[in-house]
Coordinates of N, CA, C and O in Angstrom, one line a residue:
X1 N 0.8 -1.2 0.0 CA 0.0 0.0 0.0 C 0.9 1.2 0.0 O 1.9 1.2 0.7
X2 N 0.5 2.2 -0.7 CA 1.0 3.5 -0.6 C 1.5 4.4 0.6 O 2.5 5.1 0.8
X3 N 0.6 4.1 1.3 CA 0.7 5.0 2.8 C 2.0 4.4 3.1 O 2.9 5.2 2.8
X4 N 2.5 3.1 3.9 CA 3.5 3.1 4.3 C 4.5 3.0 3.4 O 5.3 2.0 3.6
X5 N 4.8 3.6 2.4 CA 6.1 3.6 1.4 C 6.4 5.6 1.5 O 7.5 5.9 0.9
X6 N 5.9 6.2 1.9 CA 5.9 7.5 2.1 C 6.0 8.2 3.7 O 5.3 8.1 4.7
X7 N 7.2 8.8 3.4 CA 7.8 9.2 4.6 C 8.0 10.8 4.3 O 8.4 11.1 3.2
X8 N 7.9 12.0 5.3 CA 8.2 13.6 5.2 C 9.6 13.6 6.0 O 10.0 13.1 7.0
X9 N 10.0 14.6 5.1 CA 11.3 14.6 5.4 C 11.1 16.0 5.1 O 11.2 16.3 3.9
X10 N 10.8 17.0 5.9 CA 10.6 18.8 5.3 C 12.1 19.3 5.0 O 13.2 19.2 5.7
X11 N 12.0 20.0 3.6 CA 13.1 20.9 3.3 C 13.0 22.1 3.9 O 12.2 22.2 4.9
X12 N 13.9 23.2 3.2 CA 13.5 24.4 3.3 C 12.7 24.9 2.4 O 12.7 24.9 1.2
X13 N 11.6 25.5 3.7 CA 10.1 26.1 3.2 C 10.0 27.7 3.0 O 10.0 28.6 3.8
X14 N 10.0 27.9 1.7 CA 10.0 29.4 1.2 C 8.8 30.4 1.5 O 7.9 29.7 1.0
X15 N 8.3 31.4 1.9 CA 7.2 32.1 1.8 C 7.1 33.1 0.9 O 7.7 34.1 1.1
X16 N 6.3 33.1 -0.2 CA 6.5 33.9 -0.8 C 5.4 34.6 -1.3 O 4.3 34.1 -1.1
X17 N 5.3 35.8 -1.9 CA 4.1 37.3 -2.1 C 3.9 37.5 -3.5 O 2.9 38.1 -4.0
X18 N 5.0 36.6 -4.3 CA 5.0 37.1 -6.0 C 3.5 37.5 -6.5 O 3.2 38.7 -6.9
X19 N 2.6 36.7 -6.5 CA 1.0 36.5 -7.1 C 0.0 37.2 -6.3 O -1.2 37.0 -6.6
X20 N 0.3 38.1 -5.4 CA -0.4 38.5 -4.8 C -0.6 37.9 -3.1 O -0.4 38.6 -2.1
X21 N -1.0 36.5 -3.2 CA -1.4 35.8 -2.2 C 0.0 35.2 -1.7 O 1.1 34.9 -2.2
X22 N -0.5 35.2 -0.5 CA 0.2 34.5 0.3 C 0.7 33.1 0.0 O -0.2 32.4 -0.5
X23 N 1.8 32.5 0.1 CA 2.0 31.2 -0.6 C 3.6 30.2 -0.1 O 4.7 30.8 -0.1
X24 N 3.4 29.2 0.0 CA 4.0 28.2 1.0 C 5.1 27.5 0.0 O 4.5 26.9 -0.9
X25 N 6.5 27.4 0.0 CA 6.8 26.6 -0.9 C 7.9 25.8 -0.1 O 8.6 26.4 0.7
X26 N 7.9 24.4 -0.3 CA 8.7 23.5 0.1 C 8.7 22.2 -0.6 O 8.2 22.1 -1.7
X27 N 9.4 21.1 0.1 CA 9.6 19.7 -0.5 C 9.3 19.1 0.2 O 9.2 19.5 1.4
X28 N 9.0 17.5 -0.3 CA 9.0 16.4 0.8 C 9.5 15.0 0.3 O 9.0 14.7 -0.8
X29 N 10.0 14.5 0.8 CA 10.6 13.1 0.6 C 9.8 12.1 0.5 O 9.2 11.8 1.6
X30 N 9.6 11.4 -0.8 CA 8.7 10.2 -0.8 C 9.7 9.0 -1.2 O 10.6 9.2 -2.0
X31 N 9.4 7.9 -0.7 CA 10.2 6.3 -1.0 C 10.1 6.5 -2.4 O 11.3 6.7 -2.9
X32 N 9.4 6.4 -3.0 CA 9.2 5.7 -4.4 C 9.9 6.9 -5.5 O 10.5 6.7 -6.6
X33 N 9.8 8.1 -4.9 CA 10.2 9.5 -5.8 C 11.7 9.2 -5.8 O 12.2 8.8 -4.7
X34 N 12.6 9.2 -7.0 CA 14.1 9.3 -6.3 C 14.4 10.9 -6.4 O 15.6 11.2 -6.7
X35 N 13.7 11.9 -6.3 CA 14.0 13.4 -5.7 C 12.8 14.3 -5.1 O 11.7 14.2 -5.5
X36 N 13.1 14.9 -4.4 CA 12.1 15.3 -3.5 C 10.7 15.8 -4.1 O 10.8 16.3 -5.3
X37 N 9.7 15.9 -3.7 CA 8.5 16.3 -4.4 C 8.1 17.4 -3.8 O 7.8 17.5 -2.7
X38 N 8.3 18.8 -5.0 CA 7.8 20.1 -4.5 C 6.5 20.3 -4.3 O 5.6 19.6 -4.8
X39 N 6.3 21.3 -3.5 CA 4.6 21.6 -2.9 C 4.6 23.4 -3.7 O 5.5 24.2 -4.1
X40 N 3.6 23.4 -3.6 CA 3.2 24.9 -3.6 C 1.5 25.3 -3.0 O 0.5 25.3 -3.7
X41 N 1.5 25.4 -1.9 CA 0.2 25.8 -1.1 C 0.0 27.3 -1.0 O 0.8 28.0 -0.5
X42 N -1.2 27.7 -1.6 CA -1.9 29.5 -1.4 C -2.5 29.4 -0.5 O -2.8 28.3 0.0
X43 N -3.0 31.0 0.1 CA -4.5 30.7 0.7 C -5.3 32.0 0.5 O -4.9 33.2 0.5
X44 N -6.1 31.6 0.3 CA -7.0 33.3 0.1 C -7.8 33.8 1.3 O -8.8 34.5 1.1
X45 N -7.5 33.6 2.4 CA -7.7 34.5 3.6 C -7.0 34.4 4.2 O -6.0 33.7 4.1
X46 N -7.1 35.5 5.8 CA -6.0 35.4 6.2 C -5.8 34.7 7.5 O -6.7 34.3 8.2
X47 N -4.1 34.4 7.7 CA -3.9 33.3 8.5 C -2.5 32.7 8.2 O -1.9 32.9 7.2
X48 N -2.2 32.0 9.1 CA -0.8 31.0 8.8 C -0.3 29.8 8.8 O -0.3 29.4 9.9
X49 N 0.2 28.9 7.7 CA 0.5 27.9 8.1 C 1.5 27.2 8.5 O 2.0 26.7 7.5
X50 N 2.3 26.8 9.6 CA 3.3 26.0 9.8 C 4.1 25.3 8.7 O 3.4 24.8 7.8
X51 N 5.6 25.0 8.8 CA 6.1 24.2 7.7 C 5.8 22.9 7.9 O 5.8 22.2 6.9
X52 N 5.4 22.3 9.2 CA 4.8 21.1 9.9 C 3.4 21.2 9.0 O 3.2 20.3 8.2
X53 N 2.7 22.2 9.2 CA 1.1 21.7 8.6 C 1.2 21.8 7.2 O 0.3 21.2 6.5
X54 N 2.3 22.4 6.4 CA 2.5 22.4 4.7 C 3.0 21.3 4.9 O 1.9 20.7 5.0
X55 N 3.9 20.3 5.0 CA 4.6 18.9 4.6 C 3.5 18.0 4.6 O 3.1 17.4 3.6
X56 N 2.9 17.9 6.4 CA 2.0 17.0 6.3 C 0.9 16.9 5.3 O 0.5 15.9 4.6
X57 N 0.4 18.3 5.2 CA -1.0 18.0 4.2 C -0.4 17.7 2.9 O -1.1 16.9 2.2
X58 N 1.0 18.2 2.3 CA 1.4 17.6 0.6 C 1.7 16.5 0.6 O 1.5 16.0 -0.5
X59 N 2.3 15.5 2.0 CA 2.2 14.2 2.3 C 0.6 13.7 2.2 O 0.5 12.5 1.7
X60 N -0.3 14.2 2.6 CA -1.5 13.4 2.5 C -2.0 13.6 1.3 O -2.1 12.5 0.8
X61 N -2.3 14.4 0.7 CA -2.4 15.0 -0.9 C -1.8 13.2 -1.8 O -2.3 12.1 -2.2
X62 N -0.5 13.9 -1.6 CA 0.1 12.5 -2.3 C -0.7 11.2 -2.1 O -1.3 10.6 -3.0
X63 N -0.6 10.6 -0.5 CA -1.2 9.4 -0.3 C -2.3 9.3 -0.8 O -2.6 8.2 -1.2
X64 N -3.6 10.5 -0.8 CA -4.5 10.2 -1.1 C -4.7 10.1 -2.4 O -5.8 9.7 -2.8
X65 N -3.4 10.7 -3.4 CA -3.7 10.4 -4.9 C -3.8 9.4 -5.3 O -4.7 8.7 -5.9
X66 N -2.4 9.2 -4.8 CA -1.8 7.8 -5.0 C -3.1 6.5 -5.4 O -3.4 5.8 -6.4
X67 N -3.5 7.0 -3.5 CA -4.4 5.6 -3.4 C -5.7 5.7 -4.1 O -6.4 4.7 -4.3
X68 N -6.2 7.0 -4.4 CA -7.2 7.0 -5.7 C -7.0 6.3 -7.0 O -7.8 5.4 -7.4
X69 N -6.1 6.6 -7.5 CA -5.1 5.9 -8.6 C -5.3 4.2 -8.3 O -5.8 3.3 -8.9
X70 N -5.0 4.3 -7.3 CA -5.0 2.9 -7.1 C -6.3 2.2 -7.5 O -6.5 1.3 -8.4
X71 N -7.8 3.1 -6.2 CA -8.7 1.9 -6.7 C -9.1 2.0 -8.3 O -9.8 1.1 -8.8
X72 N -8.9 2.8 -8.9 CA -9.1 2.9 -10.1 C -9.0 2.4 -11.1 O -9.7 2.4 -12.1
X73 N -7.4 1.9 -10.6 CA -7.0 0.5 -11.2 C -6.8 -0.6 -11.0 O -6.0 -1.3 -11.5
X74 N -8.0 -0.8 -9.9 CA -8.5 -2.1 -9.5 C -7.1 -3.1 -8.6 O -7.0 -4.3 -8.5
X75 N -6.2 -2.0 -8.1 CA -5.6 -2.4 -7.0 C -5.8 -2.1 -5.7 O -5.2 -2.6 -4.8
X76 N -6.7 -1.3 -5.6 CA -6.7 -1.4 -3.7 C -8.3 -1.4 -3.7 O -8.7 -1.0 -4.8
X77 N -9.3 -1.6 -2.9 CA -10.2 -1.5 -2.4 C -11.2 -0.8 -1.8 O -11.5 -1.1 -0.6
X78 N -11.9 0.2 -2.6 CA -12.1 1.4 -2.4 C -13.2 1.6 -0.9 O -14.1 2.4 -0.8
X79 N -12.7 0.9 -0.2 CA -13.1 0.9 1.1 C -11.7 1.3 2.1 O -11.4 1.7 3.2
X80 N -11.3 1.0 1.4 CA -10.5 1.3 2.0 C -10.0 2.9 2.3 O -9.2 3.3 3.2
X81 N -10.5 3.7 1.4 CA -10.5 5.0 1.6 C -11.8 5.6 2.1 O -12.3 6.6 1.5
X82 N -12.5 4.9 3.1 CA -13.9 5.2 3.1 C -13.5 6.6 4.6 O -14.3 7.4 5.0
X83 N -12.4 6.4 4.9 CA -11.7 7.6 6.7 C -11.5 8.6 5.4 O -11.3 9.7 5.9
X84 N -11.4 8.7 4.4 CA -10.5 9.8 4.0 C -11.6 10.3 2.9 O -11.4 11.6 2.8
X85 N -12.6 9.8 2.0 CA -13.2 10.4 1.2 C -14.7 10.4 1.4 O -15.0 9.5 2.1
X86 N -15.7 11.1 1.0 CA -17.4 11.3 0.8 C -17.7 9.9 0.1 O -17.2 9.4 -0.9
X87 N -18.7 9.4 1.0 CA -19.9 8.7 -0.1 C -19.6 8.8 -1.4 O -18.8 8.1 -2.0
X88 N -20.3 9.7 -2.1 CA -20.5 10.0 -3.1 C -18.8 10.2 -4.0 O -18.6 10.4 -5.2
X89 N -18.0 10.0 -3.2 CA -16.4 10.5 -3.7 C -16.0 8.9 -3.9 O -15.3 8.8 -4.9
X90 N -16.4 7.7 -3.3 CA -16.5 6.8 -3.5 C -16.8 6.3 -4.3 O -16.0 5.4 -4.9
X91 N -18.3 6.6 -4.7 CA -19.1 5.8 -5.5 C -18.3 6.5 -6.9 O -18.5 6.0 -8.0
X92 N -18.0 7.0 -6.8 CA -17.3 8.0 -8.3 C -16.4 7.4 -8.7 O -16.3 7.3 -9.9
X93 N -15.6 6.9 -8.1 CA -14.2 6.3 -8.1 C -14.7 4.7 -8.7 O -14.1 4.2 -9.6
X94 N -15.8 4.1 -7.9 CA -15.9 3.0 -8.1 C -16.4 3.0 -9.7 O -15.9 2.0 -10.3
X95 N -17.4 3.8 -10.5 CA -17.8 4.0 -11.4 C -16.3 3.9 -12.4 O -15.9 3.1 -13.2
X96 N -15.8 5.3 -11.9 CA -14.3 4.8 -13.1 C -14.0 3.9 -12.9 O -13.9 3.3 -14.0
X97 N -13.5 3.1 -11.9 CA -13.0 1.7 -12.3 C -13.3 1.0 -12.9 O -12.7 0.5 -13.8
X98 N -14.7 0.8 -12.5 CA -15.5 -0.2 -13.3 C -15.5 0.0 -15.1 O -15.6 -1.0 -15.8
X99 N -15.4 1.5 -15.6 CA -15.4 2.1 -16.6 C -13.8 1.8 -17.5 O -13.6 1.4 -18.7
X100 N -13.3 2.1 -16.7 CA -11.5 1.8 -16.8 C -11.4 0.2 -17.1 O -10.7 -0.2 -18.0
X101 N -12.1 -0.7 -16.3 CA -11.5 -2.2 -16.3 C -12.2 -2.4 -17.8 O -11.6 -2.7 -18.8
X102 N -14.0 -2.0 -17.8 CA -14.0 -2.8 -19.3 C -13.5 -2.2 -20.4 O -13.6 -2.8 -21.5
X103 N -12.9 -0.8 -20.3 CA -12.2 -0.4 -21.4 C -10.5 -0.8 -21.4 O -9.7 -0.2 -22.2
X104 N -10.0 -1.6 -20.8 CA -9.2 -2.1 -20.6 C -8.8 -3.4 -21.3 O -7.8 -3.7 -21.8
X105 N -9.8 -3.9 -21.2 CA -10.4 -5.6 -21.9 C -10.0 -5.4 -23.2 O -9.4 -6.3 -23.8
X106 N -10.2 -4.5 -23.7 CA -10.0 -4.3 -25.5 C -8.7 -3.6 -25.5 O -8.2 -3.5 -26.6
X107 N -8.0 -3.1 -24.5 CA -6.9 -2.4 -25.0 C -5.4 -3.0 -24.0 O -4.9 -2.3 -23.1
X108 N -4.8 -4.2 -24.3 CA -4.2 -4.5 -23.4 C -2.9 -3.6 -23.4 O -2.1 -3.8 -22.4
X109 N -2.5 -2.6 -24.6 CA -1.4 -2.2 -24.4 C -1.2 -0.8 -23.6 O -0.2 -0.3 -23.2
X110 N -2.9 -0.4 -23.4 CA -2.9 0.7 -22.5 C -2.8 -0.2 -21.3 O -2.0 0.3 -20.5
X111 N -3.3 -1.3 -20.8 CA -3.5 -2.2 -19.7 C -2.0 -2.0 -19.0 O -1.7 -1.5 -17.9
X112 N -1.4 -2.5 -19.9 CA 0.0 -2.6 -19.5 C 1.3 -0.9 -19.2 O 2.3 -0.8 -18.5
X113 N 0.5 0.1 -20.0 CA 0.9 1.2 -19.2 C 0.5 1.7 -18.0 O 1.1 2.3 -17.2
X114 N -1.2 1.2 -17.9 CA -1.4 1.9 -16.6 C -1.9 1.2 -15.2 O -2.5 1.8 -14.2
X115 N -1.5 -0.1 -15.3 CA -1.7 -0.9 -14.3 C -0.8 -1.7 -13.5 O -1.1 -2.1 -12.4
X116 N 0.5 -1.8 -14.1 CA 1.6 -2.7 -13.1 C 2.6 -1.5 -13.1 O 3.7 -1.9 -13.1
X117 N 2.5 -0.7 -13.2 CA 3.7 0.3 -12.5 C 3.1 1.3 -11.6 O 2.0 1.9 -11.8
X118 N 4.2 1.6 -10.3 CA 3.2 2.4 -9.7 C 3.3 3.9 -10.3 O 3.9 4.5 -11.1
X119 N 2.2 4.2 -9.1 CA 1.9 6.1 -9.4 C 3.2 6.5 -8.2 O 3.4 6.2 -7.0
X120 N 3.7 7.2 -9.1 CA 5.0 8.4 -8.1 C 4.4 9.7 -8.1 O 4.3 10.2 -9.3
X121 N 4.0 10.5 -6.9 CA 3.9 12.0 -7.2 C 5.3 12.6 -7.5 O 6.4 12.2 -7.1
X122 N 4.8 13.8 -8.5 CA 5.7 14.9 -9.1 C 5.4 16.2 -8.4 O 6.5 16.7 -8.1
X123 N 4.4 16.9 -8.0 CA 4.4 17.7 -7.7 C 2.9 18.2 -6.6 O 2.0 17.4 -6.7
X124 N 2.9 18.9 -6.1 CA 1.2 19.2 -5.3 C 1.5 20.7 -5.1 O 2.3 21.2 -4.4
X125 N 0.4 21.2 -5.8 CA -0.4 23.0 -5.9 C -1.4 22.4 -5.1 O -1.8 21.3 -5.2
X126 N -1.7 23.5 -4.2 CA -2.8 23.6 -3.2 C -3.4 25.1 -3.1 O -2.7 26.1 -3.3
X127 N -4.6 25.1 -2.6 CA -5.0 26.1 -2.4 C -6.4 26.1 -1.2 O -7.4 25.4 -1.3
X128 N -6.0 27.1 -0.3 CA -6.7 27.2 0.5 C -7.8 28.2 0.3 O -7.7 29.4 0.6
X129 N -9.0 27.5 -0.1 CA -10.2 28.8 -1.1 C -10.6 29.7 0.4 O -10.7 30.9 0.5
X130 N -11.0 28.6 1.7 CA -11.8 29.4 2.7 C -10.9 28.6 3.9 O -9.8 28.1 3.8
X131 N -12.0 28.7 5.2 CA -11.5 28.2 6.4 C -11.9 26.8 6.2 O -11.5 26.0 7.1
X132 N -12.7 26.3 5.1 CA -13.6 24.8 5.3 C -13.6 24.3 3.7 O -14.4 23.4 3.3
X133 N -12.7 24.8 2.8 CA -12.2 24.2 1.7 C -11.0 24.7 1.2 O -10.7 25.9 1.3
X134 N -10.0 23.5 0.6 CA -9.1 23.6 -0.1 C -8.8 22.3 -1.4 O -8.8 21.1 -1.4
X135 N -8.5 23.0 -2.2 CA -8.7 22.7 -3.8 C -7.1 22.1 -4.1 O -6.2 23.0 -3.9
X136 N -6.6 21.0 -4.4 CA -5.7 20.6 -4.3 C -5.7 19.6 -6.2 O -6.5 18.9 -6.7
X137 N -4.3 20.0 -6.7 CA -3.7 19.4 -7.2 C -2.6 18.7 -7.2 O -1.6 19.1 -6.8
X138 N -2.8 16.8 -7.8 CA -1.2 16.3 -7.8 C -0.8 15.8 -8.6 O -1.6 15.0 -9.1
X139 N 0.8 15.8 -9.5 CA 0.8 15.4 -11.0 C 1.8 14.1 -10.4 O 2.8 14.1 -9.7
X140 N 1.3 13.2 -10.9 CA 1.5 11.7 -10.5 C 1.8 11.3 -12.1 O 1.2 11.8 -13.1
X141 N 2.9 10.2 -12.0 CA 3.8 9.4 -12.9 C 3.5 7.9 -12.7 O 4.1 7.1 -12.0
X142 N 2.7 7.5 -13.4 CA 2.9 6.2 -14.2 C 3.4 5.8 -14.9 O 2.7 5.3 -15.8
X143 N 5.0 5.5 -14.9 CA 5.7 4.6 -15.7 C 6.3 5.9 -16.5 O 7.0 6.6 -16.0
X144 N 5.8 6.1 -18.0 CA 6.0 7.5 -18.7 C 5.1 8.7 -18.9 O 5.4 9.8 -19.4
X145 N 3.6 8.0 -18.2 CA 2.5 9.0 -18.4 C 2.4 9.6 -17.7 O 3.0 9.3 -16.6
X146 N 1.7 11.0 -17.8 CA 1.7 11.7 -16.7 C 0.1 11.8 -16.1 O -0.8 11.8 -16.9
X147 N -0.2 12.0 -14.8 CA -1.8 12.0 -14.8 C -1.9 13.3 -13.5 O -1.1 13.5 -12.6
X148 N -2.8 13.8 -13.8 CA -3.1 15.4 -12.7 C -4.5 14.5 -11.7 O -5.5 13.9 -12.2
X149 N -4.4 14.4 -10.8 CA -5.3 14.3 -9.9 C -5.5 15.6 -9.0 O -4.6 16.2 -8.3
X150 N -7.2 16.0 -9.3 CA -7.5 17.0 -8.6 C -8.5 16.5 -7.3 O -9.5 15.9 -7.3
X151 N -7.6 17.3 -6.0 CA -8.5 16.6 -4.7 C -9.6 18.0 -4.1 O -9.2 19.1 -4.6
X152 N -10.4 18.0 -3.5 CA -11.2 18.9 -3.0 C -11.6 18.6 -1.5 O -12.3 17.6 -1.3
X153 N -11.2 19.3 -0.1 CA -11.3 18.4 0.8 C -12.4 20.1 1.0 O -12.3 21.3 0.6
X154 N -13.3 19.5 1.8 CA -14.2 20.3 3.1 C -13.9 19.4 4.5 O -13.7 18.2 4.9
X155 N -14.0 20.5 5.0 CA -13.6 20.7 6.4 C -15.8 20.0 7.1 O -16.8 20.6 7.0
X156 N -15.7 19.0 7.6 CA -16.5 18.7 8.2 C -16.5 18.0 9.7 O -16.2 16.8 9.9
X157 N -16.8 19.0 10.8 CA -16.2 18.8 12.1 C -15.3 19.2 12.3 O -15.1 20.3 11.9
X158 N -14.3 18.4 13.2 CA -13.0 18.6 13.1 C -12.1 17.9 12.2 O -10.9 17.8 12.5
X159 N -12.7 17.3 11.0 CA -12.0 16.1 10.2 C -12.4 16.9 8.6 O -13.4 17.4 8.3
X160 N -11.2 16.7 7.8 CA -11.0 17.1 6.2 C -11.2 16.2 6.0 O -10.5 15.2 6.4
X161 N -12.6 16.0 5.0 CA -13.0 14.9 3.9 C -12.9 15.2 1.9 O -13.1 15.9 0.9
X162 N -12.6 14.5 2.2 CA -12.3 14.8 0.4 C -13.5 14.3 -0.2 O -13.9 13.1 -0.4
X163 N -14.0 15.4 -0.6 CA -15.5 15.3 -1.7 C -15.3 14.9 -3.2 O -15.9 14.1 -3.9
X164 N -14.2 15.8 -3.7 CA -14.0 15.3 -5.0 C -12.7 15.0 -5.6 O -11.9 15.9 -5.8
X165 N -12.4 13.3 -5.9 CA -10.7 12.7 -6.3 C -11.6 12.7 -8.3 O -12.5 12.0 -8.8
X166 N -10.9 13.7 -8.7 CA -11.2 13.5 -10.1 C -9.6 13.2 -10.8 O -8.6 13.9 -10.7
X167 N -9.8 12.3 -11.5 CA -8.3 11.6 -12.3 C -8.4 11.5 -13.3 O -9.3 10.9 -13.9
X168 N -6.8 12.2 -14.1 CA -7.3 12.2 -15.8 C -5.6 12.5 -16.4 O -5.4 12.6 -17.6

């Protein structure tokens, strides 16, 4: 599983004003990556965030791409992300798989690009829209392909749930 092959290792975290907004830049060390995976987190109100709370959340970003990727490709068990995503974020996922596996059937040469090699993150842009959403991108490596997973977490409770893992 993805989760335990990924470990944070924080670089040095830049802050920087260029765009206007406020904006977080650093790295983080993943097993599978052989060089560090840059972050870039905004936020559009005001407030601050720790180099501790930028690693961690580009560390979960990742895992949770990762392991979207995954059920998608009919390697992990989409129950298994049932702590980390919505109902309906679920059932979405399960839909592309199921969409993905029988378009798979006829195409074994894409089969073999995008199913036995893992997903490595490249990169995670984040953005903090409010106090109870942030809009997250991550550009994940399949072998030679490249794929953008966009995550969407709301804040419900005290717990971030991710409403929408769209993969493409």
């Amino acid at each position: 599983m993805m989760t335990a092959q990924m470990q944070t290792q924080p670089q040095q975290m830049v802050i920087t004003h260029h765009t206007g907004l406020p904006a977080y830049d650093g790295s983080i060390r993943i097993e599978l990556s052989n060089r560090p995976v840059p972050y870039h987190i905004s936020r559009c109100y005001p407030g601050t965030l720790s180099e501790a709370e930028c690693s961690k959340f580009s560390l979960a970003c990742c895992r949770l791409a990762c392991m979207s990727m995954d059920v998608i490709r009919g390697r992990t068990p989409p129950q298994s992300l049932q702590h980390a995503l919505s109902g309906q974020c679920i059932q979405r996922l399960e839909t592309m798989s199921y969409l993905l596996e029988n378009h798979l059937r006829t195409h074994q040469e894409l089969k073999a690009k995008l199913c036995y090699l893992p997903a490595v993150p490249m990169l995670v842009y984040a953005t903090l829209v409010s106090p109870d959403t942030i809009e997250t991108v991550v550009s994940l490596s399949v072998g030679k392909s490249t794929y953008w997973v966009t995550l969407v977490f709301r804040r419900s409770g005290s717990r971030w749930i991710c409403t929408t893992a769209d993969l493409g």
